[in-house]
Amino acid sequence: MLKDVTIGQYYPTNSFIHKLDPRTKIHFTFLYIIALFTIDNFYGYLAAFALLMGITLVSKIPVGYILRGIKGLVFIILITVLINLFMTPGTPKFEIWRLTITEEGLEIAAFMALRLIFLVTGTSIMTLTTSPIALTDGIEYSLRSIPGVKKYAHELAMMMTIALRFIPTLMEETDRIMKAQKARGADLESGNLVQRAKNLIPILVPLFVSAFRRADELAIAMEARCYRGGHDRTRLNELKYNKRDVYAYFVILGMMVAIFATRWL
Amino acid sequence: MSIEIKNLSHIYSQGSPFESIALDDISAVIDKGSFIGLIGHTGSGKSTFIQHLNVLLKPTMGQIFIDGIDINDKSTKVKSIRQKVGLVFQYPEHQLFEETVEKDVAFGPENLGLGDAEIKKRVKDALTMVGLDYDKIKDKSPFELSGGQMRRVAIAGVLAMKPSILILDEPTAGLDPRGRDDILNVISELHRREKITVILVSHSMEDIAKHVEKIMVMFDGKIKIFDTPQNVFSQVDLLENIGLAVPQVTYLMRKLKEIDPLIDQNIYTVQQAKEEIIRMMRRRKDA
Ligand SMILES: Nc1ncnc2c1ncn2[C@@H]1O[C@H](COP(=O)(O)OP(=O)(O)O)[C@@H](O)[C@H]1O
Ligand SMILES: [Mg+2]
């Protein structure tokens, strides 16, 4: 169910990657995404594969766990592949009924599928190795260095932290309310589309009421402890780059250059 | 309605790294028309257990029979089980959703497909039963009521389905003493008058001692003891070892016994304690 989605999930181990500064991982993910889009031949993907494989091994996260992230995207990948397969003009290779698959289509379809898979896997490695709190800290620090956004960096990060914190709570709450209404004979599984939408009312109303109540209570609890946003606010734990981050930046930049260089192969 | 539980086990998220055994091979028979108290510390599996009794959770292993019918059998209608077994969740007021109290209480009976006149009658009866004034409250929004009133409306929502087994998961949590007594009295009265089976989950040994006929003690997903209050509350050490306690007056009577060995220490309600203490004082005066 919802629990199977791995994007955004954290998998704690005590690896080198987990200990890196979240900024290092965020910046790396950005660079990695850019590098992925510069790839124009299969050697590029080979280099990206080597990079991901290396990071996965160091991170001590089971490969199967990372690949689970792709499962949720099978549908999107499939559509991308099919569209590219049939819609690309060029030299015909096969003919199925009235659709033609071209050589170029085959190549682009494979390319797109690989690109999506690499995108998802790379970003899931970031979230799997970084706790949500560290991640938002990293985002806050990174946003601060962008002029114009600096003012809102703290607020944005705080909102993200709170949202992430409440996802499991709200899922539990939904489960509870669904059970309570089922105990009163609510039928959530049958009926046509309109009927089913109507059946959701007994779940959505209490869910919203409870979400607002929680938001209100949290706001009061924060104010009671004198919270007033980012202005002049100091932190208990400042993010500090470590020696290992410097090594990581060197290794990563080297890899990026390598991926980029495959364009000339 | 007799309930028969045979080797019931439940494992949450089986096969994942987050697997947890919530119920571990439970067997018990709950007689028709009895009033059972279910106690156990937080996480001992009480909520998991009672959700099995109206098919909100399915056993990982084992079977449950209500009046001889296997409730998890494919041919058994889930809706008919949920009508027979009314379950009031913890903080039931969090599930109110309609514009008016009347409509909210009618939700259950409507789902049973009853006629309008019958629904109206049941709503009125249920609201009266929980001690609310039907005419005054029926058109109010459930969200403008006080906490105690909301809780009663929510309980009425389950009573309106006329269950023959009523299960309540900590129905008095977060209420003031007056609200707590009111709700427990309503439940006791219902049990006496309608002869329905009641299972009451509670953390208050006093409430349990005052109302129930038999106590089921859960620990670590297992039933540790299932016996009369007398026999359960005499096992002070065992209860304390699993994070529970006996009623306050029982502790008092045990202390008094150190002074006066003739005292009966198997006492667990204030009423019994009163009588025993008067007896003790008379005895000592005569001597
Ligand atoms: N939805 C759930 N998913 C996973 N584990 C759960 C879930 N609900 C309860 N548990 C676990 O099952 C055990 C029993 O919980 P529960 O039945 O709620 O106990 P109680 O009601 O006695 O406090 C606990 O260890 C709890 O963490
Ligand atoms: Mg519980």
XYZ file of C-alpha atoms and ligand atoms in Angstrom:
580
model
C 0.000 0.000 0.000
C 1.149 3.544 0.773
C 3.879 2.024 2.904
C 5.568 0.595 -0.217
C 6.515 4.000 -1.600
C 10.221 4.407 -0.975
C 10.728 7.902 -2.379
C 11.004 10.172 0.627
C 11.657 7.295 3.000
C 14.674 7.133 5.250
C 16.716 3.938 5.696
C 19.065 4.383 8.645
C 22.523 2.765 8.544
C 25.811 4.186 9.800
C 27.505 4.520 6.430
C 29.856 7.218 5.139
C 27.068 8.499 2.883
C 24.637 8.833 5.791
C 27.174 10.903 7.721
C 27.755 13.393 4.907
C 26.425 16.905 5.314
C 22.924 17.072 3.820
C 24.021 19.995 1.628
C 26.656 17.836 0.006
C 23.996 15.289 -0.890
C 21.511 17.878 -2.112
C 24.076 19.617 -4.306
C 25.262 16.299 -5.579
C 21.718 15.295 -6.503
C 21.286 18.544 -8.425
C 24.540 18.082 -10.302
C 23.658 14.452 -10.928
C 20.310 15.398 -12.484
C 21.985 17.978 -14.717
C 24.645 15.474 -15.708
C 21.960 12.909 -16.564
C 20.437 15.325 -19.052
C 23.771 15.903 -20.776
C 24.179 12.203 -21.513
C 23.814 11.523 -25.224
C 25.064 7.940 -25.586
C 24.960 4.678 -23.681
C 28.504 5.073 -22.314
C 27.116 7.957 -20.280
C 24.605 5.644 -18.614
C 27.346 3.121 -18.021
C 29.300 5.782 -16.129
C 26.155 6.851 -14.200
C 25.491 3.202 -13.379
C 28.999 2.779 -12.017
C 28.539 5.903 -9.911
C 25.172 4.801 -8.458
C 26.438 1.284 -7.825
C 29.436 2.650 -5.955
C 27.299 4.930 -3.797
C 24.800 2.147 -3.079
C 27.535 -0.202 -1.918
C 29.037 2.448 0.354
C 25.604 3.382 1.741
C 24.912 -0.222 2.893
C 21.302 -0.015 1.709
C 20.005 -3.241 0.123
C 19.804 -2.860 -3.666
C 16.319 -4.366 -3.643
C 15.142 -1.613 -1.355
C 16.341 1.094 -3.729
C 14.817 -0.628 -6.744
C 11.444 -0.704 -5.019
C 11.249 3.027 -5.746
C 11.034 2.208 -9.446
C 8.046 -0.063 -8.898
C 5.797 2.878 -8.180
C 6.817 4.484 -11.456
C 6.462 1.476 -13.747
C 3.322 2.948 -15.246
C 4.893 6.296 -16.120
C 7.977 4.607 -17.534
C 5.813 2.295 -19.627
C 3.812 5.156 -21.120
C 6.978 7.085 -21.923
C 8.445 4.045 -23.636
C 5.302 3.310 -25.669
C 4.851 6.891 -26.866
C 8.461 7.188 -27.927
C 8.421 3.771 -29.507
C 5.510 4.475 -31.828
C 5.648 8.206 -32.366
C 9.234 8.714 -33.486
C 9.602 9.175 -37.238
C 12.610 7.558 -38.992
C 13.718 4.345 -40.611
C 11.062 1.653 -40.076
C 12.264 -1.463 -38.305
C 9.168 -3.493 -37.330
C 5.562 -3.129 -38.252
C 2.777 -4.148 -35.849
C -0.746 -3.790 -37.223
C -0.839 -0.112 -38.284
C 1.927 1.064 -36.003
C 5.491 1.354 -37.065
C 8.487 1.066 -34.797
C 11.476 2.922 -36.089
C 15.114 2.420 -35.267
C 15.254 5.925 -33.860
C 12.125 5.217 -31.817
C 13.693 2.171 -30.237
C 16.759 4.116 -29.314
C 14.893 7.085 -27.850
C 12.508 4.839 -25.913
C 15.380 2.964 -24.299
C 17.075 6.263 -23.604
C 14.051 7.800 -21.926
C 13.370 4.731 -19.809
C 16.972 4.703 -18.625
C 16.870 8.412 -17.887
C 13.742 8.033 -15.735
C 15.109 5.029 -13.894
C 18.374 6.786 -13.157
C 16.557 9.922 -12.031
C 14.359 8.037 -9.582
C 17.118 5.826 -8.258
C 19.517 8.729 -7.736
C 17.000 10.860 -5.874
C 15.774 7.949 -3.767
C 19.342 7.320 -2.652
C 19.431 10.884 -1.368
C 16.222 10.537 0.661
C 17.074 7.025 1.826
C 20.392 8.196 3.267
C 19.234 11.514 4.732
C 16.731 11.841 7.567
C 13.833 14.208 6.752
C 15.009 16.690 9.375
C 18.563 16.762 8.016
C 17.144 17.130 4.531
C 15.091 20.213 5.383
C 18.066 21.674 7.247
C 20.116 21.159 4.132
C 17.451 22.782 1.995
C 17.202 25.738 4.367
C 20.944 26.331 4.253
C 21.048 25.944 0.494
C 18.130 28.343 -0.014
C 19.809 30.917 2.207
C 22.624 31.296 -0.249
C 20.207 32.337 -3.008
C 19.586 36.093 -2.915
C 15.871 36.989 -2.842
C 14.865 33.647 -1.369
C 16.978 34.130 1.759
C 14.139 35.896 3.630
C 11.788 32.930 3.293
C 14.323 30.128 3.618
C 13.522 29.374 7.250
C 9.741 29.543 6.831
C 9.822 27.284 3.795
C 12.016 24.750 5.539
C 9.857 24.818 8.682
C 6.734 24.170 6.612
C 8.412 21.238 4.924
C 9.572 19.802 8.229
C 6.091 20.012 9.705
C 4.459 18.564 6.602
C 6.872 15.620 6.596
C 6.348 15.096 10.298
C 2.594 14.859 9.901
C 2.402 12.447 6.963
C 2.511 9.291 9.118
C 0.220 10.838 11.729
C -2.407 11.660 9.143
C -2.128 8.226 7.565
C -2.765 6.625 10.947
C -5.662 8.974 11.525
C -7.190 8.091 8.153
C -6.919 4.421 8.994
C -8.612 4.956 12.341
C -11.484 7.019 10.932
C -12.044 4.547 8.111
C -12.330 1.729 10.616
C -14.666 3.712 12.858
C -17.030 4.459 9.964
C -16.835 0.876 8.721
C -17.859 -0.232 12.206
C -20.977 1.873 11.639
C -21.688 -0.047 8.453
C -20.078 2.367 5.965
C -19.422 0.709 2.642
C -16.292 2.049 0.985
C -15.759 -0.543 -1.695
C -18.884 -0.768 -3.814
C -21.066 1.542 -5.918
C -20.445 3.689 -8.984
C -18.000 6.599 -9.122
C -20.434 9.224 -7.760
C -21.530 6.881 -4.987
C -17.944 6.154 -4.049
C -17.040 9.834 -3.962
C -20.025 10.415 -1.679
C -18.916 7.561 0.558
C -15.695 9.463 1.227
C -17.486 12.320 3.011
C -17.692 10.494 6.377
C -13.923 10.048 6.179
C -12.816 13.371 4.750
C -14.813 15.609 7.102
C -13.377 14.121 10.323
C -9.933 14.013 8.718
C -10.019 17.741 7.890
C -11.432 18.599 11.293
C -8.625 16.685 12.949
C -5.940 18.145 10.666
C -7.099 21.676 11.500
C -7.256 20.861 15.184
C -3.730 19.476 15.098
C -2.451 22.500 13.155
C -4.070 24.811 15.677
C -2.666 22.951 18.670
C 0.791 22.863 17.127
C 0.705 26.592 16.385
C -0.262 27.347 19.977
C 2.387 24.990 21.327
C 5.024 26.699 19.168
C 3.919 30.167 20.218
C 3.877 29.129 23.864
C 7.584 28.446 23.412
C 8.107 31.879 21.833
C 8.651 30.699 18.288
C 8.613 33.615 15.865
C 10.072 32.507 12.602
C 13.513 32.909 11.111
C 14.338 36.455 12.148
C 17.543 36.465 14.239
C 16.948 32.859 15.120
C 20.034 30.858 16.084
C 20.263 27.098 15.932
C 21.249 24.420 18.357
C 23.087 22.438 15.712
C 24.736 24.429 12.948
C 25.507 22.483 9.806
C 29.249 22.307 9.343
C 31.152 20.872 6.430
C 33.537 18.125 7.415
C 36.680 16.720 5.868
C 34.652 13.862 4.476
C 32.440 16.337 2.624
C 35.497 17.793 0.909
C 36.534 14.306 -0.237
C 32.984 13.642 -1.354
C 32.860 16.849 -3.404
C 36.086 15.902 -5.167
C 34.964 12.380 -5.936
C 31.545 13.523 -7.087
C 32.834 16.337 -9.275
C 35.292 13.887 -10.849
C 32.443 11.508 -11.595
C 30.324 14.271 -13.076
C 33.135 15.317 -15.371
C 33.507 11.664 -16.366
C 29.799 11.383 -17.183
C 29.904 14.613 -19.115
C 33.035 13.518 -20.979
C 31.280 10.448 -22.378
C 29.659 12.797 -24.885
C 32.877 12.653 -26.875
C 33.148 8.862 -26.847
C -24.272 -14.007 21.662
C -21.424 -16.163 22.754
C -18.044 -15.355 21.312
C -15.509 -18.093 20.828
C -11.917 -17.206 19.998
C -9.673 -20.008 18.834
C -5.887 -19.653 18.594
C -6.097 -16.098 17.310
C -2.829 -14.434 16.243
C -2.252 -11.128 14.515
C 0.992 -9.882 13.000
C 1.177 -6.303 11.684
C 3.169 -5.683 8.461
C 4.106 -9.334 8.180
C 7.222 -9.943 6.135
C 8.521 -6.357 6.325
C 11.296 -5.038 8.561
C 8.563 -3.420 10.693
C 6.805 -6.703 11.486
C 5.273 -6.841 14.967
C 3.330 -9.577 16.721
C 0.323 -7.907 18.336
C -1.683 -11.005 19.264
C -0.067 -14.292 20.088
C -2.257 -17.397 20.028
C -5.271 -16.205 22.005
C -8.134 -18.528 22.943
C -11.172 -17.665 25.050
C -14.922 -18.029 25.310
C -17.059 -15.030 26.186
C -20.543 -16.004 27.367
C -23.714 -14.490 26.065
C -24.926 -11.556 28.140
C -21.759 -11.171 30.216
C -20.021 -7.926 31.121
C -16.292 -8.248 30.501
C -13.563 -5.817 31.471
C -10.441 -5.852 29.299
C -7.278 -4.482 30.902
C -3.612 -4.405 29.965
C -0.931 -1.756 29.589
C -0.593 0.336 26.417
C 0.545 -1.802 23.506
C -0.581 -5.092 25.041
C -2.907 -5.726 22.092
C -6.341 -4.738 23.444
C -7.356 -2.574 20.497
C -6.030 -5.093 18.013
C -8.022 -7.839 19.713
C -11.374 -6.058 19.746
C -11.049 -4.959 16.116
C -11.020 -8.623 15.189
C -14.431 -9.118 16.733
C -16.172 -7.129 14.018
C -13.907 -7.991 11.103
C -12.050 -4.671 10.935
C -8.902 -6.743 11.182
C -8.483 -10.258 9.853
C -6.635 -12.886 11.856
C -3.160 -13.800 10.666
C -3.992 -17.167 12.172
C -6.926 -18.609 14.090
C -10.700 -18.292 14.044
C -13.489 -16.382 15.740
C -17.027 -17.738 16.097
C -19.970 -15.600 17.093
C -23.001 -17.765 17.867
C -21.312 -20.609 16.076
C -20.699 -18.619 12.877
C -17.121 -18.226 11.647
C -17.040 -14.449 11.121
C -14.135 -14.589 8.697
C -15.720 -17.206 6.490
C -16.304 -16.026 2.911
C -20.012 -16.792 3.114
C -20.525 -14.643 6.213
C -21.891 -11.146 5.498
C -19.530 -8.588 7.022
C -22.329 -6.061 7.395
C -24.450 -8.402 9.504
C -21.493 -9.011 11.832
C -20.879 -5.285 12.159
C -24.528 -4.786 13.037
C -24.380 -7.488 15.717
C -21.091 -6.297 17.160
C -21.092 -2.570 17.891
C -17.613 -1.128 18.340
C -17.053 2.270 19.937
C -13.509 3.422 19.214
C -11.269 5.447 21.455
C -12.183 9.146 21.188
C -15.279 8.323 19.140
C -16.198 12.014 18.894
C -13.419 12.331 16.297
C -15.541 10.435 13.807
C -18.562 12.804 13.822
C -19.104 14.343 10.406
C -22.737 15.281 9.722
C -24.375 18.700 9.864
C -26.741 17.737 12.657
C -26.660 15.335 15.562
C -29.737 13.549 14.243
C -28.159 12.869 10.844
C -24.936 11.676 12.408
C -26.613 9.149 14.676
C -28.728 8.033 11.699
C -25.613 7.131 9.680
C -25.345 3.602 11.073
C -29.044 2.648 10.757
C -29.090 4.135 7.230
C -26.207 1.905 6.231
C -28.265 -1.040 7.456
C -30.931 -0.041 4.944
C -33.754 0.511 7.437
C -36.931 2.522 6.741
C -37.243 6.211 7.626
C -39.683 5.715 10.504
C -37.518 2.991 12.060
C -34.390 5.117 11.675
C -36.059 8.086 13.361
C -37.230 5.940 16.228
C -33.814 4.389 16.738
C -32.076 7.769 16.689
C -34.476 9.076 19.307
C -34.095 5.983 21.493
C -30.307 5.981 21.227
C -29.965 9.660 22.112
C -32.343 9.256 25.057
C -30.452 6.180 26.202
C -27.171 8.118 26.503
C -28.981 10.769 28.539
C -29.423 13.500 25.941
C -32.617 15.458 25.270
C -33.588 14.423 21.743
C -35.714 17.466 20.912
C -33.138 19.922 22.179
C -30.095 18.388 20.557
C -31.225 16.799 17.305
C -30.782 19.901 15.111
C -27.530 21.087 16.628
C -24.226 20.675 14.828
C -22.179 17.954 16.521
C -19.193 20.295 16.399
C -20.770 22.893 18.697
C -21.322 20.448 21.582
C -19.151 20.010 24.655
C -16.626 17.166 24.719
C -18.786 14.959 26.930
C -21.869 15.548 24.804
C -19.952 14.764 21.611
C -18.804 11.503 23.128
C -22.389 10.555 24.000
C -23.614 11.404 20.518
C -20.871 9.200 19.068
C -21.816 6.326 21.373
C -25.469 6.814 20.430
C -24.359 6.435 16.806
C -23.285 2.877 17.586
C -26.227 2.080 19.895
C -28.654 3.086 17.132
C -27.528 -0.019 15.233
C -28.907 -2.116 18.107
C -25.894 -4.359 18.531
C -26.228 -7.439 20.716
C -22.536 -7.217 21.596
C -21.191 -3.808 22.558
C -17.463 -3.178 22.699
C -16.042 0.087 24.000
C -12.372 1.033 23.703
C -11.559 3.276 26.658
C -14.863 5.157 26.455
C -14.076 7.415 29.407
C -10.573 8.561 28.403
C -10.236 12.316 28.787
C -13.600 12.897 30.467
C -14.223 14.576 33.823
C -15.326 12.325 36.754
C -18.972 13.221 36.280
C -18.940 12.486 32.546
C -17.081 9.252 33.228
C -19.635 7.998 35.769
C -22.543 9.006 33.522
C -21.236 7.029 30.581
C -20.380 3.961 32.637
C -23.825 4.029 34.239
C -25.471 4.203 30.831
C -23.492 1.167 29.735
C -24.255 -0.778 32.930
C -27.930 0.062 32.648
C -27.973 -1.060 29.026
C -26.344 -4.322 29.975
C -28.873 -4.944 32.742
C -31.957 -3.987 30.759
C -31.223 -5.299 27.284
C -29.058 -8.239 28.385
C -26.435 -7.374 25.798
C -22.872 -8.609 26.024
C -20.481 -5.787 26.893
C -16.696 -5.682 26.564
C -15.214 -2.635 28.257
C -11.579 -1.677 27.698
C -10.378 0.575 30.487
C -7.326 1.742 32.354
C -9.235 2.491 35.502
C -9.265 -0.464 37.884
C -11.939 1.320 39.920
C -14.316 1.513 36.959
C -13.631 -2.087 36.047
C -14.116 -3.313 39.610
C -17.393 -1.443 39.961
C -19.084 -2.624 36.788
C -17.804 -5.839 35.259
C -18.492 -9.508 35.950
C -15.281 -10.924 34.555
C -11.878 -9.474 33.794
C -9.586 -10.350 30.917
C -5.972 -9.328 31.510
C -3.774 -8.946 28.438
C -0.001 -8.788 28.385
C 2.325 -8.867 25.387
C -0.378 -10.064 22.997
C -1.490 -12.895 25.283
C -4.366 -13.368 27.714
C -2.703 -13.646 31.117
C -5.807 -14.114 33.276
C -9.518 -14.370 32.475
C -11.486 -14.645 35.705
C -13.801 -12.935 38.177
C -12.699 -9.571 39.659
C -12.252 -11.379 42.982
C -9.747 -13.849 41.554
C -7.990 -11.280 39.367
C -7.512 -8.584 41.986
C -6.183 -11.072 44.542
C -3.104 -11.533 42.334
C -1.544 -8.194 43.218
C 2.059 -9.158 42.472
C 1.296 -10.588 39.074
C -0.717 -7.523 38.082
C 2.014 -5.174 39.253
C 4.629 -7.161 37.373
C 2.818 -6.567 34.097
C 2.417 -2.849 34.677
C -1.081 -2.868 36.172
C -2.468 -2.352 39.634
C -5.442 -3.246 41.817
C -8.047 -0.681 42.899
C -6.906 1.852 45.497
C -9.268 0.480 48.145
C -7.759 -2.971 47.774
C -4.365 -1.531 48.728
C -6.002 0.165 51.691
C -7.627 -3.066 52.871
C -4.336 -4.930 52.590
C -2.693 -2.319 54.796
C -5.545 -2.566 57.309
C -5.120 -6.308 57.429
C -1.631 -5.757 58.856
C -3.327 -4.076 61.834
C -6.342 -6.352 62.074
C -5.780 -9.876 60.739
C -9.500 -10.596 60.730
C -10.112 -8.186 57.850
C -11.108 -9.516 54.440
C -8.549 -8.139 51.989
C -10.359 -9.331 48.878
C -12.266 -6.124 48.485
C -12.208 -3.971 45.386
C -15.058 -1.467 45.499
C -15.567 1.492 47.817
C -18.974 0.124 48.842
C -17.519 -3.214 50.000
C -14.686 -1.397 51.765
C -17.140 0.780 53.622
C -19.053 -2.228 54.930
C -15.900 -4.101 55.908
C -14.424 -1.127 57.746
C -17.668 -0.574 59.684
C -17.604 -4.263 60.612
C -14.023 -3.956 61.765
C -14.759 -0.902 63.911
C -17.771 -2.577 65.520
C -15.676 -5.638 66.290
C -12.916 -3.579 67.867
C -15.402 -1.529 69.901
C -17.030 -4.667 71.275
C -13.689 -6.151 72.229
N -1.634 -0.214 12.557
C -0.589 -0.787 13.169
N 0.532 -1.106 12.463
C 1.579 -1.688 13.061
N 1.638 -2.006 14.359
C 0.568 -1.724 15.133
C -0.604 -1.096 14.575
N -1.510 -0.939 15.570
C -0.942 -1.442 16.688
N 0.305 -1.907 16.432
C 1.212 -2.546 17.414
O 0.557 -3.670 17.955
C 0.749 -3.742 19.353
C -0.590 -3.754 20.075
O -1.213 -2.504 19.924
P -2.683 -2.192 20.406
O -3.573 -3.303 20.001
O -3.029 -0.817 19.913
O -2.511 -2.180 21.999
P -3.395 -1.480 23.123
O -4.725 -1.118 22.544
O -3.458 -2.516 24.196
O -2.636 -0.274 23.578
C 1.620 -2.566 19.731
O 2.947 -3.033 19.843
C 1.486 -1.621 18.574
O 2.670 -0.886 18.376
Mg -5.680 0.827 22.436
